[in-house]
Coordinates of C-alpha atoms (C1' of nucleotides) in Angstrom, one line a residue:
Chain A
M1 CA 0.0 0.0 0.0
Y2 CA 2.5 2.6 1.1
R3 CA 4.7 1.5 -1.8
A4 CA 2.0 2.2 -4.3
I5 CA 1.3 5.6 -2.7
A6 CA 5.0 6.4 -2.7
Q7 CA 5.2 5.5 -6.4
D8 CA 2.2 7.7 -7.1
I9 CA 3.7 10.7 -5.3
I10 CA 7.0 10.2 -7.1
K11 CA 5.2 10.2 -10.4
S12 CA 3.4 13.3 -9.5
I13 CA 6.7 15.0 -8.5
I14 CA 8.4 14.0 -11.8
A15 CA 5.3 15.2 -13.7
E16 CA 5.7 18.5 -11.8
E17 CA 2.2 18.4 -10.5
Y18 CA 3.3 20.2 -7.4
E19 CA 5.2 23.4 -7.6
T20 CA 7.4 23.5 -4.5
K21 CA 5.6 21.6 -1.8
L22 CA 3.7 18.4 -1.4
P23 CA 0.1 18.5 -0.2
T24 CA -0.3 18.2 3.5
E25 CA -0.5 14.8 5.2
K26 CA -4.2 15.4 5.8
V27 CA -4.9 16.0 2.1
L28 CA -2.9 12.9 1.1
M29 CA -4.8 10.8 3.7
A30 CA -8.0 11.8 2.1
R31 CA -6.7 11.4 -1.5
F32 CA -5.4 7.9 -0.9
G33 CA -7.8 6.8 1.8
A34 CA -5.0 5.7 4.1
S35 CA -4.1 6.3 7.7
R36 CA -1.6 8.9 8.7
N37 CA 1.0 6.3 9.5
T38 CA 0.8 4.8 6.0
I39 CA 1.0 8.2 4.4
R40 CA 4.1 9.1 6.4
K41 CA 5.6 5.7 5.6
A42 CA 5.1 6.5 1.9
I43 CA 6.6 10.0 2.3
D44 CA 9.6 8.4 4.0
V45 CA 10.2 6.4 0.8
V46 CA 9.9 9.5 -1.4
F47 CA 12.3 11.3 1.0
Q48 CA 14.8 8.5 0.8
H49 CA 14.8 8.8 -2.9
G50 CA 16.3 12.2 -2.4
L51 CA 13.3 14.2 -3.7
L52 CA 12.2 15.9 -0.5
R53 CA 13.2 18.1 2.3
R54 CA 10.9 18.3 5.3
V55 CA 10.3 21.1 7.7
Q56 CA 8.2 20.5 10.8
G57 CA 5.2 22.8 11.0
S58 CA 5.6 23.9 7.4
G59 CA 5.6 21.0 5.0
Y60 CA 7.5 18.8 2.5
F61 CA 9.5 20.7 0.0
I62 CA 10.4 19.3 -3.4
I63 CA 14.1 19.2 -4.2
K64 CA 14.5 20.4 -7.8
A65 CA 18.2 19.7 -8.4
P66 CA 18.6 16.0 -8.3
Q67 CA 16.2 15.2 -11.0
N68 CA 17.9 12.4 -12.9
S69 CA 19.5 13.6 -16.0
A70 CA 22.2 12.7 -18.5
T71 CA 24.9 14.0 -16.2
V72 CA 23.3 13.4 -12.8
L73 CA 22.7 9.9 -11.5
N74 CA 20.5 9.8 -8.5
L75 CA 21.8 6.8 -6.7
S76 CA 19.3 7.2 -3.9
I77 CA 16.8 5.5 -6.1
G78 CA 19.2 2.6 -7.0
F79 CA 21.8 2.6 -9.7
D80 CA 19.8 0.4 -12.0
R81 CA 16.8 2.6 -11.8
A82 CA 18.9 5.7 -12.2
A83 CA 20.6 4.4 -15.3
M84 CA 17.3 3.7 -16.9
V85 CA 16.1 7.3 -17.0
A86 CA 19.4 9.1 -17.5
G87 CA 18.2 11.2 -20.4
G88 CA 17.2 8.2 -22.5
P89 CA 17.8 4.5 -22.2
L90 CA 21.4 3.3 -22.3
V91 CA 22.3 1.1 -25.2
S92 CA 24.4 -1.9 -24.3
K93 CA 27.1 -3.6 -26.3
V94 CA 28.0 -6.9 -24.8
V95 CA 31.7 -7.6 -24.6
T96 CA 31.7 -10.8 -22.6
F97 CA 28.9 -13.1 -21.5
D98 CA 30.0 -16.4 -19.9
K99 CA 30.2 -18.4 -16.7
V100 CA 33.1 -18.2 -14.4
Q101 CA 34.0 -19.5 -10.9
A102 CA 34.6 -17.0 -8.2
N103 CA 38.3 -16.7 -7.4
E104 CA 39.6 -15.1 -4.2
A105 CA 39.3 -11.5 -5.5
L106 CA 35.8 -11.9 -6.8
A107 CA 34.6 -13.7 -3.7
Q108 CA 35.9 -10.8 -1.7
Q109 CA 34.4 -8.2 -3.9
G110 CA 31.0 -9.9 -4.1
N111 CA 30.7 -11.3 -0.6
V112 CA 30.3 -14.8 -2.0
A113 CA 32.2 -18.0 -1.5
V114 CA 35.3 -19.0 -3.5
G115 CA 34.3 -21.4 -6.2
D116 CA 30.7 -20.2 -6.6
E117 CA 29.5 -20.3 -10.1
L118 CA 28.8 -16.8 -11.6
Y119 CA 27.4 -15.4 -14.7
R120 CA 29.7 -12.8 -16.0
V121 CA 28.5 -9.9 -18.1
V122 CA 30.8 -7.2 -19.4
R123 CA 29.1 -4.4 -21.2
L124 CA 29.9 -1.1 -22.8
R125 CA 27.0 1.2 -22.5
Y126 CA 26.2 4.2 -24.6
L127 CA 24.1 7.3 -24.3
K128 CA 23.3 8.6 -27.8
D129 CA 26.5 7.3 -29.3
A130 CA 28.6 8.6 -26.5
L131 CA 30.3 6.0 -24.3
Y132 CA 28.7 6.1 -20.9
D133 CA 30.4 3.4 -18.9
L134 CA 32.1 0.0 -18.8
E135 CA 30.2 -2.4 -16.6
E136 CA 31.6 -5.7 -15.2
S137 CA 28.7 -7.5 -13.6
Y138 CA 28.4 -10.9 -11.9
F139 CA 25.3 -12.9 -11.0
P140 CA 25.7 -15.9 -8.7
R141 CA 23.9 -18.9 -10.3
A142 CA 22.7 -19.9 -6.9
A143 CA 20.4 -16.8 -6.9
V144 CA 19.9 -16.3 -10.7
P145 CA 19.1 -19.7 -12.4
F146 CA 19.3 -18.5 -15.9
L147 CA 20.4 -15.5 -18.0
S148 CA 19.9 -15.3 -21.8
L149 CA 22.0 -13.3 -24.2
D150 CA 18.9 -11.4 -25.1
S151 CA 18.2 -10.3 -21.6
V152 CA 21.8 -9.3 -21.1
Q153 CA 21.6 -6.9 -24.0
H154 CA 18.9 -4.9 -22.3
S155 CA 18.1 -4.2 -18.7
I156 CA 19.2 -7.3 -16.8
F157 CA 17.4 -6.2 -13.6
A158 CA 14.2 -5.7 -15.5
F159 CA 14.5 -9.2 -16.9
L160 CA 15.1 -10.7 -13.4
R161 CA 12.2 -8.8 -12.0
E162 CA 9.8 -9.9 -14.8
A163 CA 11.0 -13.5 -15.3
Y164 CA 11.8 -14.5 -11.7
G165 CA 10.3 -11.8 -9.5
I166 CA 13.9 -11.2 -8.3
Y167 CA 14.1 -7.8 -6.7
G168 CA 17.0 -6.2 -4.9
S169 CA 16.3 -5.0 -1.4
T170 CA 19.5 -3.4 -0.3
T171 CA 22.6 -2.3 -2.0
E172 CA 26.1 -1.5 -0.7
N173 CA 27.9 1.0 -2.8
Y174 CA 31.5 2.0 -3.0
V175 CA 32.7 4.9 -5.1
H176 CA 36.4 5.3 -5.8
Q177 CA 39.0 6.1 -8.4
V178 CA 40.8 3.4 -10.3
R179 CA 43.8 3.5 -12.6
L180 CA 42.8 1.7 -15.7
D181 CA 44.8 -1.3 -16.7
A182 CA 45.6 -2.0 -20.4
P183 CA 42.6 -4.2 -21.4
R184 CA 40.1 -1.9 -19.8
A185 CA 41.8 1.2 -21.1
K186 CA 41.6 -0.2 -24.6
L187 CA 37.9 -1.0 -24.2
V188 CA 36.9 2.5 -23.1
G189 CA 39.5 4.3 -25.3
L190 CA 41.3 6.1 -22.5
P191 CA 45.1 6.1 -21.7
V192 CA 46.4 3.3 -19.6
G193 CA 46.7 4.4 -16.0
D194 CA 44.0 7.0 -16.4
K195 CA 42.2 7.8 -13.1
T196 CA 38.6 6.7 -13.6
M197 CA 35.6 7.0 -11.3
C198 CA 34.3 3.6 -10.4
L199 CA 31.2 2.4 -8.6
D200 CA 31.4 -1.0 -6.9
G201 CA 28.0 -2.3 -5.9
I202 CA 26.7 -5.4 -4.1
N203 CA 23.0 -6.2 -4.4
Y204 CA 21.2 -8.3 -1.9
L205 CA 17.8 -10.0 -2.0
A206 CA 15.4 -9.6 0.8
N207 CA 16.6 -12.9 2.3
G208 CA 20.1 -11.6 2.5
T209 CA 21.8 -13.4 -0.3
V210 CA 23.8 -11.7 -3.0
F211 CA 22.2 -11.9 -6.5
N212 CA 24.5 -9.4 -8.2
F213 CA 27.7 -7.5 -7.8
S214 CA 29.5 -5.2 -10.2
S215 CA 32.1 -2.6 -11.0
T216 CA 31.1 0.2 -13.2
Y217 CA 33.7 2.5 -14.8
F218 CA 32.3 5.9 -15.8
V219 CA 33.6 7.5 -18.9
Y220 CA 30.8 10.0 -19.7
E221 CA 31.9 13.6 -19.3
D222 CA 30.9 15.7 -16.2
L223 CA 29.0 12.8 -14.7
E224 CA 27.8 13.4 -11.1
L225 CA 26.6 10.8 -8.7
Y226 CA 24.0 12.2 -6.4
Y227 CA 22.7 10.9 -3.2
H228 CA 20.8 12.2 -0.2
T229 CA 21.3 11.6 3.5
E230 CA 19.3 12.3 6.5
N231 CA 21.3 13.3 9.6
I232 CA 19.7 12.2 12.7
D233 CA 20.9 14.0 15.8
L234 CA 22.6 11.3 17.8
Q235 CA 24.1 13.4 20.6
D236 CA 27.1 11.7 22.1
Chain B
M1 CA 13.7 8.5 22.5
Y2 CA 14.2 6.5 19.3
R3 CA 17.4 8.6 18.6
A4 CA 18.9 7.7 21.9
I5 CA 18.0 4.0 21.4
A6 CA 19.5 4.1 17.9
Q7 CA 22.7 5.7 19.3
D8 CA 22.9 3.0 21.9
I9 CA 22.5 0.2 19.4
I10 CA 25.1 1.8 17.1
K11 CA 27.5 2.0 19.9
S12 CA 26.9 -1.7 20.7
I13 CA 27.5 -2.6 17.1
I14 CA 30.8 -0.7 17.0
A15 CA 31.8 -2.3 20.2
E16 CA 31.0 -5.6 18.6
E17 CA 28.7 -6.6 21.4
Y18 CA 26.6 -8.6 18.9
E19 CA 28.2 -11.2 16.7
T20 CA 26.2 -11.3 13.6
K21 CA 22.6 -10.4 14.5
L22 CA 20.9 -7.8 16.6
P23 CA 18.6 -9.0 19.4
T24 CA 15.0 -9.4 18.4
E25 CA 12.6 -6.5 18.6
K26 CA 11.0 -8.2 21.6
V27 CA 14.3 -8.2 23.5
L28 CA 15.0 -4.7 22.6
M29 CA 11.5 -3.6 23.7
A30 CA 12.2 -5.0 27.1
R31 CA 15.8 -3.7 27.3
F32 CA 14.8 -0.1 26.4
G33 CA 11.3 -0.1 27.8
A34 CA 9.8 1.2 24.6
S35 CA 7.0 0.2 22.3
R36 CA 7.6 -1.9 19.2
N37 CA 7.0 1.1 16.9
T38 CA 9.7 3.1 18.7
I39 CA 12.2 0.2 18.6
R40 CA 11.5 -0.2 14.9
K41 CA 12.0 3.5 14.3
A42 CA 15.4 3.3 16.1
I43 CA 16.4 0.3 14.0
D44 CA 15.4 2.3 10.9
V45 CA 18.0 4.8 11.9
V46 CA 20.7 2.2 12.4
F47 CA 19.7 0.7 9.1
Q48 CA 20.1 4.0 7.3
H49 CA 23.6 4.3 8.7
G50 CA 24.4 1.3 6.5
L51 CA 25.1 -1.0 9.4
L52 CA 22.3 -3.6 8.9
R53 CA 20.6 -5.8 6.5
R54 CA 17.1 -7.1 7.5
V55 CA 15.4 -10.3 6.7
Q56 CA 11.7 -10.8 7.5
G57 CA 11.1 -13.7 9.7
S58 CA 14.8 -14.0 10.6
G59 CA 16.3 -10.9 12.0
Y60 CA 18.6 -8.0 11.6
F61 CA 22.1 -8.9 10.4
I62 CA 25.1 -6.7 11.0
I63 CA 27.1 -5.6 8.0
K64 CA 30.7 -6.0 8.8
A65 CA 32.3 -4.4 5.7
P66 CA 31.4 -0.7 5.9
Q67 CA 33.0 0.0 9.2
N68 CA 34.5 3.4 8.9
S69 CA 38.2 3.2 8.3
A70 CA 41.1 5.2 7.0
T71 CA 40.2 4.3 3.4
V72 CA 36.4 3.8 3.7
L73 CA 34.2 6.8 4.4
N74 CA 30.7 5.8 5.3
L75 CA 28.7 8.7 3.9
S76 CA 25.5 7.2 5.1
I77 CA 26.3 8.6 8.5
G78 CA 27.1 12.0 7.2
F79 CA 30.4 13.2 5.9
D80 CA 31.4 15.2 8.9
R81 CA 30.8 12.3 11.2
A82 CA 32.5 9.9 8.9
A83 CA 35.6 12.1 8.7
M84 CA 35.9 12.2 12.4
V85 CA 36.4 8.5 12.9
A86 CA 38.4 7.7 9.8
G87 CA 41.2 6.0 11.6
G88 CA 42.1 8.9 13.8
P89 CA 41.1 12.5 13.8
L90 CA 42.0 14.6 10.8
V91 CA 44.4 17.5 11.4
S92 CA 43.5 20.7 9.7
K93 CA 45.8 23.3 8.2
V94 CA 43.7 26.4 7.5
V95 CA 44.7 28.0 4.1
T96 CA 42.0 30.7 4.0
F97 CA 39.6 32.0 6.5
D98 CA 37.6 35.1 5.6
K99 CA 34.2 36.5 4.5
V100 CA 33.1 36.7 0.9
Q101 CA 29.9 37.5 -0.9
A102 CA 28.2 34.8 -3.0
N103 CA 28.8 35.3 -6.7
E104 CA 26.7 33.6 -9.3
A105 CA 28.7 30.3 -9.2
L106 CA 28.7 30.1 -5.4
A107 CA 25.0 30.9 -5.2
Q108 CA 24.3 28.2 -7.6
Q109 CA 26.5 25.7 -5.9
G110 CA 25.1 26.4 -2.4
N111 CA 21.5 27.1 -3.2
V112 CA 21.7 30.6 -1.7
A113 CA 21.1 34.1 -3.1
V114 CA 23.7 36.1 -4.9
G115 CA 25.3 38.6 -2.6
D116 CA 24.7 36.6 0.6
E117 CA 27.5 37.0 3.0
L118 CA 29.5 33.8 3.5
Y119 CA 32.2 32.6 5.8
R120 CA 34.8 30.9 3.6
V121 CA 37.1 28.2 5.1
V122 CA 39.7 26.5 2.9
R123 CA 41.6 23.7 4.7
L124 CA 44.1 21.0 3.9
R125 CA 43.4 18.0 6.1
Y126 CA 45.9 15.4 7.1
L127 CA 45.7 11.9 8.4
K128 CA 48.9 11.0 10.2
D129 CA 51.0 13.3 8.1
A130 CA 49.5 12.1 4.8
L131 CA 47.4 14.7 2.9
Y132 CA 43.8 13.6 3.1
D133 CA 41.8 16.2 1.3
L134 CA 41.4 19.8 0.3
E135 CA 38.1 21.3 1.6
E136 CA 36.5 24.5 0.4
S137 CA 33.7 25.2 2.8
Y138 CA 31.1 28.1 3.0
F139 CA 28.8 29.1 5.8
P140 CA 26.1 31.6 5.2
R141 CA 26.2 34.2 7.9
A142 CA 22.5 34.3 8.0
A143 CA 22.6 30.8 9.5
V144 CA 25.9 30.9 11.3
P145 CA 26.4 34.1 13.2
F146 CA 30.0 33.7 14.1
L147 CA 33.0 31.5 13.4
S148 CA 36.4 31.8 15.2
L149 CA 39.8 30.9 13.8
D150 CA 40.1 28.4 16.6
S151 CA 36.8 26.6 15.8
V152 CA 37.9 26.4 12.2
Q153 CA 41.1 24.6 13.1
H154 CA 39.1 21.7 14.5
S155 CA 35.7 20.3 13.7
I156 CA 33.5 23.2 12.6
F157 CA 30.4 21.1 12.8
A158 CA 31.2 20.1 16.4
F159 CA 31.7 23.8 17.2
L160 CA 28.3 24.7 15.7
R161 CA 26.6 22.0 17.5
E162 CA 28.0 22.9 20.9
A163 CA 28.0 26.7 20.6
Y164 CA 24.7 27.2 18.8
G165 CA 22.9 23.9 18.8
I166 CA 23.1 24.0 15.0
Y167 CA 22.6 20.6 13.6
G168 CA 22.3 19.5 10.0
S169 CA 19.1 17.6 9.1
T170 CA 19.6 16.7 5.5
T171 CA 22.5 16.7 3.1
E172 CA 22.6 16.6 -0.7
N173 CA 25.8 15.1 -2.0
Y174 CA 27.3 15.0 -5.5
V175 CA 30.4 13.0 -6.3
H176 CA 32.3 13.7 -9.5
Q177 CA 35.7 14.0 -11.0
V178 CA 37.3 17.4 -11.4
R179 CA 40.4 18.4 -13.3
L180 CA 42.5 20.4 -10.9
D181 CA 43.3 24.0 -11.8
A182 CA 46.7 25.5 -11.1
P183 CA 46.1 26.9 -7.6
R184 CA 44.4 23.8 -6.3
A185 CA 46.9 21.5 -7.9
K186 CA 49.7 23.5 -6.2
L187 CA 47.9 23.2 -2.8
V188 CA 47.5 19.5 -3.0
G189 CA 50.8 18.7 -4.8
L190 CA 49.3 17.0 -7.8
P191 CA 49.8 17.9 -11.5
V192 CA 47.6 20.5 -13.1
G193 CA 44.7 18.9 -14.9
D194 CA 44.8 15.8 -12.7
K195 CA 41.4 14.0 -12.4
T196 CA 40.5 14.2 -8.7
M197 CA 37.5 12.8 -6.9
C198 CA 35.4 15.6 -5.5
L199 CA 32.4 15.6 -3.1
D200 CA 30.1 18.6 -3.3
G201 CA 27.7 18.8 -0.4
I202 CA 24.9 21.1 0.7
N203 CA 23.8 20.9 4.4
Y204 CA 20.4 22.0 5.4
L205 CA 19.0 22.9 8.8
A206 CA 15.7 21.3 9.9
N207 CA 13.9 24.6 8.9
G208 CA 15.2 24.2 5.4
T209 CA 17.9 26.9 5.2
V210 CA 21.4 26.2 4.1
F211 CA 24.0 26.5 6.8
N212 CA 26.9 25.0 4.9
F213 CA 28.0 23.9 1.5
S214 CA 31.4 22.7 0.4
S215 CA 33.6 21.0 -2.1
T216 CA 36.1 18.4 -0.9
Y217 CA 38.9 17.2 -3.1
F218 CA 40.2 13.8 -2.1
V219 CA 43.9 13.1 -2.3
Y220 CA 44.3 10.2 0.0
E221 CA 45.3 6.9 -1.7
D222 CA 42.7 4.2 -2.3
L223 CA 39.9 6.1 -0.7
E224 CA 36.4 4.7 -1.0
L225 CA 33.1 6.5 -0.4
Y226 CA 30.6 4.0 0.9
Y227 CA 26.9 4.4 1.2
H228 CA 23.9 2.2 1.6
T229 CA 20.6 2.2 -0.2
E230 CA 17.3 0.5 0.4
N231 CA 15.5 -0.5 -2.8
I232 CA 11.8 -0.4 -2.3
D233 CA 9.9 -2.3 -4.9
L234 CA 7.9 0.3 -6.7
Q235 CA 6.4 -1.8 -9.5
D236 CA 5.5 0.3 -12.4
Chain C
dA1 C1' 7.0 -32.5 4.8
dT2 C1' 3.7 -30.2 7.9
dT3 C1' 2.9 -27.8 11.8
dG4 C1' 3.6 -24.4 15.1
dA5 C1' 6.4 -20.8 17.1
dT6 C1' 9.2 -17.0 16.2
dT7 C1' 10.4 -12.7 13.9
dT8 C1' 9.9 -9.0 11.0
dG9 C1' 6.4 -6.3 7.8
dT10 C1' 2.2 -3.5 7.2
dT11 C1' -1.8 -0.9 8.7
dC12 C1' -5.0 1.1 11.7
dG13 C1' -6.3 4.2 15.7
dT14 C1' -5.2 7.6 19.2
dA15 C1' -2.8 11.0 21.9
dT16 C1' 0.5 14.5 22.8
dG17 C1' 4.5 17.4 21.6
dT18 C1' 6.7 21.1 18.8
dA19 C1' 7.6 24.2 15.0
dT20 C1' 5.6 27.2 11.7
dC21 C1' 2.3 30.4 10.0
Chain D
dG1 C1' -2.7 33.3 20.8
dG2 C1' -4.8 30.2 17.8
dA3 C1' -4.7 27.2 13.8
dT4 C1' -2.1 24.4 10.9
dA5 C1' 1.3 20.8 10.0
dC6 C1' 4.8 17.7 11.0
dA7 C1' 7.2 14.7 14.9
dT8 C1' 7.1 11.2 18.4
dA9 C1' 5.1 7.5 21.0
dC10 C1' 1.9 3.9 22.6
dG11 C1' -1.3 0.0 21.7
dA12 C1' -3.2 -3.5 18.8
dA13 C1' -4.1 -6.6 15.1
dC14 C1' -3.0 -9.3 11.2
dA15 C1' 0.2 -10.8 7.2
dA16 C1' 4.3 -13.0 5.6
dA17 C1' 8.8 -15.1 5.9
dT18 C1' 11.7 -18.0 8.5
dC19 C1' 13.1 -21.6 11.5
dA20 C1' 12.8 -25.5 14.5
dA21 C1' 10.4 -29.5 16.2

DNA sequence: ATTGATTTGTTCGTATGTATC
DNA sequence: GGATACATACGAACAAATCAA
């Protein structure tokens, strides 16, 4: 229920139905026929997407800036979702699609056991003919029974959602800079040793198992990763 | 109440009082003498700090990895807080401390009006003699009445909290790569044009006004910015 | 393999506090 | 000061996933 309401509110924000503020909780309660607790839970979700700022006694204010764009990826809504609306869908060119066994390094990176069987998908992704990123993605077979070449050419997450009802619940993200090695540099057309912004992510199912982990090397010019945090006053 | 409980739970996690799981809600209710809703609200806070993964029917599992360290900044707990425990306090060398008026670019960056009076603090920060970052920070005088040179040499946020009860409620963060211009390159000792990871942040008070915005250029080797997201299933 | 107990997830109602207008 | 609007807290009930007997 609160998910649907949140979804609805987010759509309204994107459609710019509200100028600067959300309607009051009271109004939303009437509109959606839900209790105050449910409305507030829904607003929490919208807030966590980085779309709101709240002021007690005044209201919920819409944040204009982080609207997902070609150069701003709102990671608060999840990388997969962010990448889907970044000024048009990304086009994937599959470089590698095979199965590998997790070695020490991969096991460490993906929080899985050494020897686990993994689908490996390496893709170059383009936004309107401009190279956007290089994505090296792994899917443990224990969690993902089957991946087709076709699914891998489009949105893998969308495929998993539709085919298996697999949906990520939490993601751990690490942003850092990496000096490109020769093979990767060649793939993205940058000099060897170039400092590139990289997002490492681990995606968990609701039951706590890893169904995906990946490294994404960003090439696109002037790209910004946006996210939003709430600072609760934990006086110590 | 839920803040204090959250604080307590976080301390316990850091002190490694729990092995892999949190006690059940029932136990926590008894321990803190609070209702289930309040306990769950507190756990939400801990969760948003990126310290937990939750599994319905099973429990709350502690995430080991993102423990703040010298090379991992957990931004889910707020940059200021993360920087304070990054393997020892950072030592600041103040480069500039003065008052300026917001020009077009600053007004844009900080979501303030052109002409607003700003404290400007530029600092180099070190971790055990190694340069950690270059921080260019601005504090609108409308929100921050006074800053002393002394306060600026230590944790400014701690000073604001203690002196004025000023506490940030939400932060908007943008991570990107910047090619260093000559003055900045000289300050940090990197080549001009070097691609450097930069964190732009805007900090808001609970009443919605900006009390700080900043750009932080990271120099420290192998630094990773960590954050944690929850992906709510908004089926569309 | 089914059942039953445990544990977290969702939703309602209600009351009171606090900041803003 | 009064009305409005968001924040916090308690109690209760049922749903859904997990786990152990």
